[in-house]
Short mmCIF file of C-alpha atoms in Angstrom, two decimals:
data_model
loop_
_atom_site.label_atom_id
_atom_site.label_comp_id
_atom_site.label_asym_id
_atom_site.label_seq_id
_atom_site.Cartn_x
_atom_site.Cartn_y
_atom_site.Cartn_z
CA UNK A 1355 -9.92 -24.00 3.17
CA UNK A 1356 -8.88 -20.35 2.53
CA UNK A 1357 -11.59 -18.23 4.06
CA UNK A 1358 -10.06 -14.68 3.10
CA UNK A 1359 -7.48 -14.10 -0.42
CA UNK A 1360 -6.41 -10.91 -1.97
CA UNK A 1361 -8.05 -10.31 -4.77
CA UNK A 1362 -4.44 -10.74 -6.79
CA UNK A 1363 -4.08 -14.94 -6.60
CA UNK A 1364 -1.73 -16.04 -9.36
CA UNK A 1365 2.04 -14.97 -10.34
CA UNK A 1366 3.30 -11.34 -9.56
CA UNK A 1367 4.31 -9.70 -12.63
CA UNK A 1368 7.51 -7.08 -11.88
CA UNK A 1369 8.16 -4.68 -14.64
CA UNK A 1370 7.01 -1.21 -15.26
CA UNK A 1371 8.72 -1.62 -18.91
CA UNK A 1372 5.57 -4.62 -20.05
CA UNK A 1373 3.47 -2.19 -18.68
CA UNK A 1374 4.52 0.70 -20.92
CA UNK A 1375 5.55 -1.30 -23.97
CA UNK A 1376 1.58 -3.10 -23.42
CA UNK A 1377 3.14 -6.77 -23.80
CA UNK A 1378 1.29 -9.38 -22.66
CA UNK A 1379 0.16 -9.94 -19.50
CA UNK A 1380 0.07 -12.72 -16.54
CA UNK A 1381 -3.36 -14.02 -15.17
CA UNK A 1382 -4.22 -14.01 -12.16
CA UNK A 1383 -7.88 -15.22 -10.38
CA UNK A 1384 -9.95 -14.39 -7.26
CA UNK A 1385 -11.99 -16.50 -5.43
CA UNK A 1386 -14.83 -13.67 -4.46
CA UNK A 1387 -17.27 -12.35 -6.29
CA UNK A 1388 -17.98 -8.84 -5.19
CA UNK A 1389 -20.43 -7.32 -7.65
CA UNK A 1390 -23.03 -8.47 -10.35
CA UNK A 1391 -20.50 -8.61 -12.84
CA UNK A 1392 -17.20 -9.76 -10.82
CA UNK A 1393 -17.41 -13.87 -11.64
CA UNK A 1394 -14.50 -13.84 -14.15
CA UNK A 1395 -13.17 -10.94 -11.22
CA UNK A 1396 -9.60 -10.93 -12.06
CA UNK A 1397 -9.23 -14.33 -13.63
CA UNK A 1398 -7.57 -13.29 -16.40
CA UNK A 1399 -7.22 -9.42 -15.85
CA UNK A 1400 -3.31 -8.13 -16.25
CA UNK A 1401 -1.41 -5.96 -13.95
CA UNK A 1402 2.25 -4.96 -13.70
CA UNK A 1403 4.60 -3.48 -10.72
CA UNK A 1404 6.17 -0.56 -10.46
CA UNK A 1405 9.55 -1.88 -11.65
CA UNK A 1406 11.83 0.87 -13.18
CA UNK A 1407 9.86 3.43 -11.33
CA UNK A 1408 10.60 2.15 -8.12
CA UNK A 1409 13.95 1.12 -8.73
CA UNK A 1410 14.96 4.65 -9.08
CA UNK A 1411 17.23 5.59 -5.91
CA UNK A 1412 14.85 7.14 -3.11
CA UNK A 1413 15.07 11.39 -2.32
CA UNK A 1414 15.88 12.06 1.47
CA UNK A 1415 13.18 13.23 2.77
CA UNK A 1416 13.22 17.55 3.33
CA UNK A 1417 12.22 17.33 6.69
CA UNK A 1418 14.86 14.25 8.18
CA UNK A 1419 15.91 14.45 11.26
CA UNK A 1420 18.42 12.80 13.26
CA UNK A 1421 17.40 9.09 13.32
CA UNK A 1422 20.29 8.38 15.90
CA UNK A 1423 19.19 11.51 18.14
CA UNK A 1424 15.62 9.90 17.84
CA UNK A 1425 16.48 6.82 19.55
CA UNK A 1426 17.86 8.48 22.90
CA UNK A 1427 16.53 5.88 25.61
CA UNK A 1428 12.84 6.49 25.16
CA UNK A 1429 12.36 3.25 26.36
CA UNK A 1430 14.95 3.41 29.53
CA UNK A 1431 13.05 1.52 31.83
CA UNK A 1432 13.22 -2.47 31.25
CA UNK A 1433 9.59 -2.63 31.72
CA UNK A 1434 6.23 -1.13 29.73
CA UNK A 1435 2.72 -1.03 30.08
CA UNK A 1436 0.85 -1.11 26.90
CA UNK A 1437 -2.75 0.37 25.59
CA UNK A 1438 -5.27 -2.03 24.30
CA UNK A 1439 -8.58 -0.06 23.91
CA UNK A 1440 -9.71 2.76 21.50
CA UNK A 1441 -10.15 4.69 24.75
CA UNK A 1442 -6.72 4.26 25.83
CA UNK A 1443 -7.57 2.19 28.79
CA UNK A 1444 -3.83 1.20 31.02
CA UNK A 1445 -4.06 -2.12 31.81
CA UNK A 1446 -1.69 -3.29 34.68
CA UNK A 1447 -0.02 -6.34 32.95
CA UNK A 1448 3.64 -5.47 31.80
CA UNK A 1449 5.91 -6.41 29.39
CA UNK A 1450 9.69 -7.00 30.74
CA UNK A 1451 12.07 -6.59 28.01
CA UNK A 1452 15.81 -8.99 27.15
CA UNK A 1453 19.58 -8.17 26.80
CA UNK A 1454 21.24 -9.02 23.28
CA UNK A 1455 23.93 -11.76 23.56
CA UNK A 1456 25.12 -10.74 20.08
CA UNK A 1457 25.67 -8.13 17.07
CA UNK A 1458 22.20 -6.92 16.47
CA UNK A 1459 23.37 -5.41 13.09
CA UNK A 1460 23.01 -8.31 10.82
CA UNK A 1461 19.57 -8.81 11.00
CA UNK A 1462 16.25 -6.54 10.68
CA UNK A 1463 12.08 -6.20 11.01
CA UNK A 1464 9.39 -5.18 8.78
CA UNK A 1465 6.11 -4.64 10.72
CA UNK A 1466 2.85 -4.78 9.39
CA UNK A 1467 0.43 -2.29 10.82
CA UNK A 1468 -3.13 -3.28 10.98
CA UNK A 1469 -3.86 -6.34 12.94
CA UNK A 1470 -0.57 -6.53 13.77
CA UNK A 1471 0.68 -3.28 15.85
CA UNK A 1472 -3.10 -2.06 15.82
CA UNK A 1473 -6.54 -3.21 15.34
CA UNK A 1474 -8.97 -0.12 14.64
CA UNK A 1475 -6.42 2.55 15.80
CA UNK A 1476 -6.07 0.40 19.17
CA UNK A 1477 -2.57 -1.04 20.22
CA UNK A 1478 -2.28 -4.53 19.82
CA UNK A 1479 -1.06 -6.22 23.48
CA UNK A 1480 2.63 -6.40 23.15
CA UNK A 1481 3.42 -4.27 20.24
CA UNK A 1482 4.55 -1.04 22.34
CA UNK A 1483 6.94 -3.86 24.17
CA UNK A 1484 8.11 -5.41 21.26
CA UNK A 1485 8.54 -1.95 19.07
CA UNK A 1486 10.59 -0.53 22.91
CA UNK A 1487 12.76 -3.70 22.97
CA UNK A 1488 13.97 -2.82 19.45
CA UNK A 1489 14.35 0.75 20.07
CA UNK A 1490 16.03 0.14 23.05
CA UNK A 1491 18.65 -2.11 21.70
CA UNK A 1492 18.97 -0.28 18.15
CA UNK A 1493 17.87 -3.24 16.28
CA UNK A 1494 16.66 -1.72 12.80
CA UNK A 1495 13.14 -2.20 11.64
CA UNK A 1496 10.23 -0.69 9.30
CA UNK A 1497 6.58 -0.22 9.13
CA UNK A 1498 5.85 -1.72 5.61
CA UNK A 1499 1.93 -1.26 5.31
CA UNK A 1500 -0.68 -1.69 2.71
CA UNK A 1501 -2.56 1.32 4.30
CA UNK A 1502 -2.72 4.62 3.31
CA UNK A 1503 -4.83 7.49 3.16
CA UNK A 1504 -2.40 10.34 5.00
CA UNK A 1505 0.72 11.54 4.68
CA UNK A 1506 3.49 9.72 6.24
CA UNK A 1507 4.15 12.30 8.59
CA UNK A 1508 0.60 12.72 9.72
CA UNK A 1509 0.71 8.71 10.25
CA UNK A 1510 4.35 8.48 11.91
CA UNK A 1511 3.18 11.22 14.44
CA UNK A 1512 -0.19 9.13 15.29
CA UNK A 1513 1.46 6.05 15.73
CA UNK A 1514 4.30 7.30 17.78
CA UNK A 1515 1.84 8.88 19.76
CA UNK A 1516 -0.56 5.22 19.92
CA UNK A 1517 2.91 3.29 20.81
CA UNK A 1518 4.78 5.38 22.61
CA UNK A 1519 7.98 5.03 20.67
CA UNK A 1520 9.43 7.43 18.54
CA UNK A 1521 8.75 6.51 14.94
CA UNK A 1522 10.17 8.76 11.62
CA UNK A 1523 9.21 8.87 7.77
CA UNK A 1524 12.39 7.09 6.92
CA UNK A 1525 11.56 3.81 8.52
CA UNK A 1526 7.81 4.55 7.23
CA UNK A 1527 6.60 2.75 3.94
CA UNK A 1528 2.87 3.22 3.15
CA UNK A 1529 1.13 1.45 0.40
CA UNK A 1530 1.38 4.81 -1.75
CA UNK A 1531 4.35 5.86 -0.42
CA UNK A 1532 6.42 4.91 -3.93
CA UNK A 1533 3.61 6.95 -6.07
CA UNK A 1534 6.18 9.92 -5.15
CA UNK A 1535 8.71 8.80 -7.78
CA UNK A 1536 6.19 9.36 -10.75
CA UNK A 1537 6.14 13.26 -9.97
CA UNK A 1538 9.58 13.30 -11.92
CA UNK A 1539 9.05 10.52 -13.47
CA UNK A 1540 11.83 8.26 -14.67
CA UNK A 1541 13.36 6.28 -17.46
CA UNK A 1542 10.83 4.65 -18.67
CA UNK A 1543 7.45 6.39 -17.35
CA UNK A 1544 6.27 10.02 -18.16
CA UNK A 1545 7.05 12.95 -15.61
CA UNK A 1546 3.16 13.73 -13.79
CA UNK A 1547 4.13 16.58 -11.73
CA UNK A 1548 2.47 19.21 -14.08
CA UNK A 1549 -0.10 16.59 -16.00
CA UNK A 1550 -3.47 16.10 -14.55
CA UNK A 1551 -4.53 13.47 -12.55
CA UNK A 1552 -7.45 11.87 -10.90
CA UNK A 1553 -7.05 10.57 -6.91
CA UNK A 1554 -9.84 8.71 -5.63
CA UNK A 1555 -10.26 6.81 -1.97
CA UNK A 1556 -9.60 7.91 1.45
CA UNK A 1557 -12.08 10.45 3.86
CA UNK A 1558 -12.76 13.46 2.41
CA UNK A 1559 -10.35 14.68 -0.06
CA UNK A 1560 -7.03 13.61 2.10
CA UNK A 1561 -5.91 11.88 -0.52
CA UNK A 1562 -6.12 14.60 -2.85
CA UNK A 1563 -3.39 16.45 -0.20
CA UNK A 1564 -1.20 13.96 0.44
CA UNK A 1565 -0.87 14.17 -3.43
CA UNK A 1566 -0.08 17.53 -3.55
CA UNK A 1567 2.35 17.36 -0.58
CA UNK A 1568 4.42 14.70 -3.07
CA UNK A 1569 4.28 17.33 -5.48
CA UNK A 1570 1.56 16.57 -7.98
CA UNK A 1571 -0.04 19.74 -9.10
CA UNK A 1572 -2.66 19.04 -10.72
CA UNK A 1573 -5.02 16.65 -8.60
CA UNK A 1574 -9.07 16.27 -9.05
CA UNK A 1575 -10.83 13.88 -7.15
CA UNK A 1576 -14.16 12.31 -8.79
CA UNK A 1577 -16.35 14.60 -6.12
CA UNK A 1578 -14.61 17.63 -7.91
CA UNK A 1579 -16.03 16.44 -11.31
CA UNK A 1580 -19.92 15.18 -9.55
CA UNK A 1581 -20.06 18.41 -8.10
CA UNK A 1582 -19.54 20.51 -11.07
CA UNK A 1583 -21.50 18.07 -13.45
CA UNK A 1584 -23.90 16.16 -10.95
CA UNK A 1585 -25.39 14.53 -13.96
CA UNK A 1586 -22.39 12.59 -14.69
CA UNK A 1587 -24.23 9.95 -11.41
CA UNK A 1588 -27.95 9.80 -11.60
CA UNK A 1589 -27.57 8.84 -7.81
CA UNK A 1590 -25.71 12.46 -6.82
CA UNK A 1591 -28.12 13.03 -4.63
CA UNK A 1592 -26.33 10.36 -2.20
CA UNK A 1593 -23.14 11.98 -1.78
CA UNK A 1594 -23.26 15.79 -2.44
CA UNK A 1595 -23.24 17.06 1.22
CA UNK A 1596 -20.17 14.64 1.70
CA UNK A 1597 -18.07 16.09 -1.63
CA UNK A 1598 -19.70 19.83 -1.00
CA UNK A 1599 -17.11 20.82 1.82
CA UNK A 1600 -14.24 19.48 -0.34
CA UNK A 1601 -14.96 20.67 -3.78
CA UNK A 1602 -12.45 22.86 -5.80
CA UNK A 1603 -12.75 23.85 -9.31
CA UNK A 1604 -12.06 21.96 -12.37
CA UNK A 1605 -8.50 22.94 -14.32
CA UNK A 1606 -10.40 23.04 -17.23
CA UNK A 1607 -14.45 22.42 -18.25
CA UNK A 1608 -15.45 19.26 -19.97
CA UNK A 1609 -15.83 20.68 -23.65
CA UNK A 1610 -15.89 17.65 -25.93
CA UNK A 1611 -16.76 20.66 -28.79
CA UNK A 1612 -13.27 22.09 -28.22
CA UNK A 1613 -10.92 18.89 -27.03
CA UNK A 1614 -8.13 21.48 -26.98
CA UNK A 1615 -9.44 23.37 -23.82
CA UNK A 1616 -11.31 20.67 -22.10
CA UNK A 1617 -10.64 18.22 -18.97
CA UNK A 1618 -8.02 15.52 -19.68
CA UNK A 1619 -6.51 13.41 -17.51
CA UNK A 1620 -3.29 11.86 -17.89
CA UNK A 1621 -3.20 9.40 -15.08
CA UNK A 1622 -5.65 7.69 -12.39
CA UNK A 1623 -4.41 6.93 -8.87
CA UNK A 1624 -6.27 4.74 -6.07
CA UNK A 1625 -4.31 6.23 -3.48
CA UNK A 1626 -6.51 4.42 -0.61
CA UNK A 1627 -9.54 2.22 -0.11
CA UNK A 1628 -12.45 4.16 -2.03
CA UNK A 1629 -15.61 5.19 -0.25
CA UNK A 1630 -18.35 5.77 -2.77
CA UNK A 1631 -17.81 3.01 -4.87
CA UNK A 1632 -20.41 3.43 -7.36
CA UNK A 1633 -19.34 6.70 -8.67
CA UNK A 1634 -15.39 6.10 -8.53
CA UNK A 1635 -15.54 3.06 -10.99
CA UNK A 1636 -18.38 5.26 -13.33
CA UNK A 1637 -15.54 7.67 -13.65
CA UNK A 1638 -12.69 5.35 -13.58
CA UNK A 1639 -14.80 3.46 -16.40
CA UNK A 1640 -15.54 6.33 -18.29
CA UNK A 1641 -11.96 7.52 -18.61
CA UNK A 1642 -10.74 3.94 -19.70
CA UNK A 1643 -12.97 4.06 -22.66
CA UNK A 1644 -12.57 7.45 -23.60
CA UNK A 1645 -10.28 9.95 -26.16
CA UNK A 1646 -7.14 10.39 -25.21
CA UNK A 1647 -7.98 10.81 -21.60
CA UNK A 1648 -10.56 13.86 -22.27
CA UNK A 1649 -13.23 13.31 -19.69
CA UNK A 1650 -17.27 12.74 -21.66
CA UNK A 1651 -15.55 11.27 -24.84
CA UNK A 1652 -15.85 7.75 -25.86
CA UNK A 1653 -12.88 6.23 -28.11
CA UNK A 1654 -13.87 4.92 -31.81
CA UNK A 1655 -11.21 2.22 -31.60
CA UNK A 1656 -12.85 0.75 -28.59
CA UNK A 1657 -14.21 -2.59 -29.52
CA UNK A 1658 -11.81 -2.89 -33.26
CA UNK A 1659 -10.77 -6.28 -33.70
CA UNK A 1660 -7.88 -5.33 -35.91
CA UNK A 1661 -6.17 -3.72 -32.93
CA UNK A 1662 -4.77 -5.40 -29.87
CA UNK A 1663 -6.96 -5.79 -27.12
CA UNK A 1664 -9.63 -5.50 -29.22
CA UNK A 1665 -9.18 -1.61 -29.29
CA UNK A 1666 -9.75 -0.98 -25.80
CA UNK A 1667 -7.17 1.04 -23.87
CA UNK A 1668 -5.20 1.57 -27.23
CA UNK A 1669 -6.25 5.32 -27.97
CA UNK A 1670 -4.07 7.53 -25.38
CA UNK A 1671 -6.11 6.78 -22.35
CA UNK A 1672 -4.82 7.71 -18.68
CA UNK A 1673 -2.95 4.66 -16.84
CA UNK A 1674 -4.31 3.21 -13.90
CA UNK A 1675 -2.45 2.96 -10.57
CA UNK A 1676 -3.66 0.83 -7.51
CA UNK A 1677 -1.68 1.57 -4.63
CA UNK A 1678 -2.66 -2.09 -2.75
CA UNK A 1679 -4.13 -5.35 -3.26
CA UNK A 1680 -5.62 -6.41 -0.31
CA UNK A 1681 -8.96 -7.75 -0.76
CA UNK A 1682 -9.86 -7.80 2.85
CA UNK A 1683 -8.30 -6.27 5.91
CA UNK A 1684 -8.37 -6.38 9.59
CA UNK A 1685 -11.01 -4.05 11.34
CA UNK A 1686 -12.63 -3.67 14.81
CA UNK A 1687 -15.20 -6.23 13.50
CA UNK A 1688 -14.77 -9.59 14.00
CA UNK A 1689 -14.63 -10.42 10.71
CA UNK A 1690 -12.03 -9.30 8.00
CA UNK A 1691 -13.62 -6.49 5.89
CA UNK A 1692 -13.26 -5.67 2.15
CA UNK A 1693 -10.43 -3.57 0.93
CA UNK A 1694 -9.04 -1.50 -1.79
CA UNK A 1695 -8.74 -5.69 -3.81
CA UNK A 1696 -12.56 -5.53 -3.60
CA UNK A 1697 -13.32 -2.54 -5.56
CA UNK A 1698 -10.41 -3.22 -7.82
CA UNK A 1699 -12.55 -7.15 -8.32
CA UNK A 1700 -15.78 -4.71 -8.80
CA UNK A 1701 -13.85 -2.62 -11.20
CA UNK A 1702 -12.49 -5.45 -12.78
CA UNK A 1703 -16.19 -7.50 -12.92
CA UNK A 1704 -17.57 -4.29 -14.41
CA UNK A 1705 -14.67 -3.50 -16.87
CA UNK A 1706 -14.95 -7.22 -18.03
CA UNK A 1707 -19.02 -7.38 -19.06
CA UNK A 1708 -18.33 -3.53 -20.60
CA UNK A 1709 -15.63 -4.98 -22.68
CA UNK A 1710 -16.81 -8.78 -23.48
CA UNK A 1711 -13.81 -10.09 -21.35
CA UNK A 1712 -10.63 -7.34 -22.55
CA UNK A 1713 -7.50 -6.96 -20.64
CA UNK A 1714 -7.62 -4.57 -17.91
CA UNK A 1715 -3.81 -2.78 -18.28
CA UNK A 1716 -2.58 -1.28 -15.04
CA UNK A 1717 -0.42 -1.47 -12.10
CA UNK A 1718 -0.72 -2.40 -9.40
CA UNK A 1719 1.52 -2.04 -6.16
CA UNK A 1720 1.95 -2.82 -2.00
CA UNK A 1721 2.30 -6.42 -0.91
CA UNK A 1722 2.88 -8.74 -2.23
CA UNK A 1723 4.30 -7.54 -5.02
CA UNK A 1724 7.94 -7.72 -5.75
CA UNK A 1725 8.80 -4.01 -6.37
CA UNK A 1726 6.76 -2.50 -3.21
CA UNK A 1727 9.44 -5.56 -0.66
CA UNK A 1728 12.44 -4.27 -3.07
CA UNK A 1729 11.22 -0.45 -2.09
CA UNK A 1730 11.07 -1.87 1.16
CA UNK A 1731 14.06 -2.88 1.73
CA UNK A 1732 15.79 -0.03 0.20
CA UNK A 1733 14.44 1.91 2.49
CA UNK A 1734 15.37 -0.34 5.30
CA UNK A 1735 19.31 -0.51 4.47
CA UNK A 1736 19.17 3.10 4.24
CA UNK A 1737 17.69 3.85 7.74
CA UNK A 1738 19.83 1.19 9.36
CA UNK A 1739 22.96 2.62 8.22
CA UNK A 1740 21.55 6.22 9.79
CA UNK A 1741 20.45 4.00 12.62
CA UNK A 1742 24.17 2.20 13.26
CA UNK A 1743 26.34 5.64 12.79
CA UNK A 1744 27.03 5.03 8.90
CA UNK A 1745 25.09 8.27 7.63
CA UNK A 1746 24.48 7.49 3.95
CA UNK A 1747 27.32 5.26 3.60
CA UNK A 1748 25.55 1.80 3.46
CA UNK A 1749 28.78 0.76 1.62
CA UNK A 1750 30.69 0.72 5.13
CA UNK A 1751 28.26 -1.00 6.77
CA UNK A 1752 28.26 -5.35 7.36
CA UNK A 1753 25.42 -6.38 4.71
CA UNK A 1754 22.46 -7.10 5.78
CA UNK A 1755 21.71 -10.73 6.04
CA UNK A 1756 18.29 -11.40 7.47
CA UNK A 1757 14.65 -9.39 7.69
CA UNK A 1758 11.92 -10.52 9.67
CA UNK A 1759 8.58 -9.72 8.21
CA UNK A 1760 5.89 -9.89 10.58
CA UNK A 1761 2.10 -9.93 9.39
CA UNK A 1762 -1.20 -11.10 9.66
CA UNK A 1763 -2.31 -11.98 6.42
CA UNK A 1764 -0.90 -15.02 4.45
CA UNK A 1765 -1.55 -13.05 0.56
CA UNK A 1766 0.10 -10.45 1.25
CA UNK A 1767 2.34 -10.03 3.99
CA UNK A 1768 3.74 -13.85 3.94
CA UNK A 1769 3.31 -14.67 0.24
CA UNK A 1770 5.84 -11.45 -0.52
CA UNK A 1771 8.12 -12.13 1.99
CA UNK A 1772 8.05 -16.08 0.42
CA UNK A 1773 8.52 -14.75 -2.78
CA UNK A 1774 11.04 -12.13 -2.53
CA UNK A 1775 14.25 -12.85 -4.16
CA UNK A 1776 16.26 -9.68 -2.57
CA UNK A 1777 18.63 -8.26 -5.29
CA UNK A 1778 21.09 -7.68 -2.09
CA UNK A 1779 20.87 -11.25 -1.23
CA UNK A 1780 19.07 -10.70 2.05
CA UNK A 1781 16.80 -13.45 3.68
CA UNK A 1782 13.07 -12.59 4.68
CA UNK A 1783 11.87 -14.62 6.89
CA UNK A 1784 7.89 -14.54 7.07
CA UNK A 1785 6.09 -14.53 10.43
CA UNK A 1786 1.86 -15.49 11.11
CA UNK A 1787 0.52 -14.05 13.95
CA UNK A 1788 -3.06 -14.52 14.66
CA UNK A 1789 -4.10 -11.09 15.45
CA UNK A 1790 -5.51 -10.23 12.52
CA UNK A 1791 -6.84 -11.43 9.14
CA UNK A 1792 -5.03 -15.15 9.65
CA UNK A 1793 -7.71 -17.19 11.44
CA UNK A 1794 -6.39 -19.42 14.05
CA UNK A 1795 -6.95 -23.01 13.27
CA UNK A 1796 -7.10 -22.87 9.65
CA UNK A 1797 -4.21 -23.61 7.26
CA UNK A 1798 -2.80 -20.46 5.35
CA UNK A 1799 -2.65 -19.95 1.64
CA UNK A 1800 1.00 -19.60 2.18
CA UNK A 1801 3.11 -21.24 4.29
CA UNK A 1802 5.14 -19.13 6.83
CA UNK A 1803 8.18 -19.84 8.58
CA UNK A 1804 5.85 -20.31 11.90
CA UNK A 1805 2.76 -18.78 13.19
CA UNK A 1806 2.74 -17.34 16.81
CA UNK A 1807 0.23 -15.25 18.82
CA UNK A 1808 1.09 -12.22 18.60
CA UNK A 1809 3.54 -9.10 17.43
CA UNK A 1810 5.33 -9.74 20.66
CA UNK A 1811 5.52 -13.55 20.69
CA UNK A 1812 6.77 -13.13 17.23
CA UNK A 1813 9.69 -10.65 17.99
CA UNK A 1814 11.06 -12.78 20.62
CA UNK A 1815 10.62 -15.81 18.34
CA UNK A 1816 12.73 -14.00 15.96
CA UNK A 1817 15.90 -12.62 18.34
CA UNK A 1818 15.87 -16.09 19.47
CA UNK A 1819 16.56 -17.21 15.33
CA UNK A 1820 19.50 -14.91 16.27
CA UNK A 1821 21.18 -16.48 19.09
CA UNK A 1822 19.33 -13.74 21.65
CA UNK A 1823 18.53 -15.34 25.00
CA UNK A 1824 14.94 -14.00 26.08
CA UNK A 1825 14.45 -15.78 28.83
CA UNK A 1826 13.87 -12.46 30.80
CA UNK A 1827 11.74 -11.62 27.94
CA UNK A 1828 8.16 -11.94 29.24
CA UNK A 1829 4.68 -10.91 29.07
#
């Protein structure tokens, strides 16, 4: 039985270059059905990676500081407490921490976040321990997430605050994190720094900053565009005292008179899990089918059967960017709850009974996809060679052999790791632990390497796949 999938269940498809040459696409299915429309959800929709895009060697970041300096014994005494409430309640059991018998510099982590370090903003039991253990003894790792919503920096500074160990951007990978490589664009894919886009998901208009702060300048969210033409929703009404304090003006008015001087977008970005559904995939929709990307038009090749698709998405319209697949996640509910896969499914169910079953074209990104654990990983060498005294020269450093990825949910977090074939020839090693979306007792969709308790359980589970003795190593 699998009770929970992402709503991306087939083959992962890995280059940018189908996506911008339109070939054809893979298929790929869903088991839920999450809106009147949504029963062929996804079964034969096509979406493509970031694969050029992301391949593109990573800026340092303006604001890096000294990894090494970072890692002065924060964790100096052997033993920990940890916080397990959202009130930050100190519980009295303690976490005793190992001594390395070996090199720790052949081998790595990759961390998921939620229900695996946290659940709701809470610390997990064990995952201040297990992060202090590898602080302590400068074993590299990452946080390689499928959330999102806030700039890494506002996210590293949380969490090092939650966990009490000292965290940085550069071994911080969020699920839009690689969006900042389309700003300049790159070989193959259009520079967006100065075009206009549309950002949608998150609180607020957050999204809409962290944007900005990766140097898009031109970034309207769909409460921008209700707000100025409320009759664009029938159901405005709903929302307008949530957009109202977030509101900016349009670049341009929607003219359809005078195309020239009227709202066009170039591309649309799901940065995070959307919150009003309903009128992010009316705009979404109406900018698939329109002109060009000019916002109130409607495309006359839309529906021509002498054109590929059928005409749709073959007249100039703005490409479509999901920064995760996840169809559920883990929450403070019992129960996983829908994600950012859902309203891509709705989108998708919606897009499909508009169309009469059409290709949806766009790309999508995060785990499990190929290019987001390539990102990954690029990321990781880098920070490990900072982390081990190299600087920049990875070159210099003894290649890295084996990551650990640690996660809760089979689709995502173990099916990528599974499926990874590391152009540097490192192993991942997937990890189940049963504090999240994985429910106990029930076999996964994909197979890990084993399936422990928790983030701490699976740490020492790992150094002991490295020769570590942790027999000092307790909870």
């Amino acid at each position: 039985m699998r009770p929970y999938t992402s709503a991306l269940s087939k083959g992962l498809p890995r280059s940018l270059d189908q996506l911008l040459s339109q070939t054809s696409a893979q298929q790929h299915s869903t088991t839920s059905t999450l809106c009147s429309h949504s029963r062929r959800a996804l079964s034969s929709a096509s979406h493509r990676t970031l694969n050029d895009t992301l391949s593109r060697t990573m800026a340092p970041s303006a604001r890096r500081s000294s990894i090494i300096a970072s890692y002065a014994p924060m964790a100096a005494t052997h033993v920990r407490q940890y916080s397990a409430s959202p009130k930050s309640t100190t519980h009295a059991r303690q976490y005793s921490v190992a001594t390395p018998t070996r090199d720790a510099s052949s081998f790595a982590f990759a961390f998921d976040i939620d229900g695996v370090l946290l659940r709701s903003s809470a610390p997990l039991p064990g995952a201040a321990a297990a992060l202090t253990y590898l602080h302590k003894h400068n074993i590299p790792f990452i946080l390689l997430t499928n959330g999102g919503g806030k700039h890494e920096s506002e996210r590293v500074a949380e969490l090092s605050k939650k966990l009490g160990v000292p965290l940085s951007e550069e071994n911080f990978v969020q699920s839009h994190t690689p969006f900042k490589q389309l700003v300049e664009g790159t070989e193959t894919a259009e520079a967006l720094k100065d075009k206009t886009i549309l950002v949608t998901g998150g609180d607020g208009d957050k999204c809409r900053k962290v944007a900005e702060m990766y140097g898009f300048k031109n970034v309207v969210t769909p409460g921008d565009i209700l707000m100025h033409y409320p009759d664009i929703w029938p159901f405005n009404q709903i929302f307008s005292d949530y957009y109202k304090s977030t509101t900016r003006p349009l670049p341009r008015p929607v003219d359809i008179q005078n195309l020239q001087n009227s709202l066009k977008f170039d591309a649309i970005f799901v940065f995070n899990d959307p919150r009003d559904w309903a009128l992010d995939n009316q705009i979404i929709l109406d900018l698939l089918l329109s002109k060009q990307g000019y916002l109130g038009t409607y495309s006359e090749k839309n529906g021509d059967s002498t054109l590929p698709n059928n005409g749709w998405q073959q007249d100039g319209q703005p490409k479509l960017y999901f920064s995760n697949p996840d169809l559920f996640w883990a929450t403070s509910y019992h129960l996983p709850r829908l994600g950012q896969g859902g309203f891509q499914a709705c989108l998708q169910g919606v897009w499909e009974a508009t169309t009469g079953g059409a290709e949806l074209k766009r790309t999508i990104i995060g785990k499990p996809h190929y290019e987001t654990y390539k990102y990954g990983e690029r990321v990781l060498n880098k920070y490990r060679a900072q982390l081990l005294g190299f600087g920049d020269q990875e070159e210099a450093i003894t290649p890295l052999k084996r990551v650990f990825m640690i996660g809760d949910n089979p689709e995502s977090d173990i099916r990528g790791a599974n499926q990874f074939n590391s152009p540097r020839g490192t192993e991942w090693t997937s990890v189940l632990i049963k504090t999240g979306v994985y429910r106990a007792g029930t076999v996964p969709a994909y197979t890990p390497k084993v399936i422990v308790d928790d983030v701490f359980a699976a740490v020492k589970w790992s150094l002991e796949q490295e020769g570590f003795d942790t027999s000092t190593m307790e909870m």
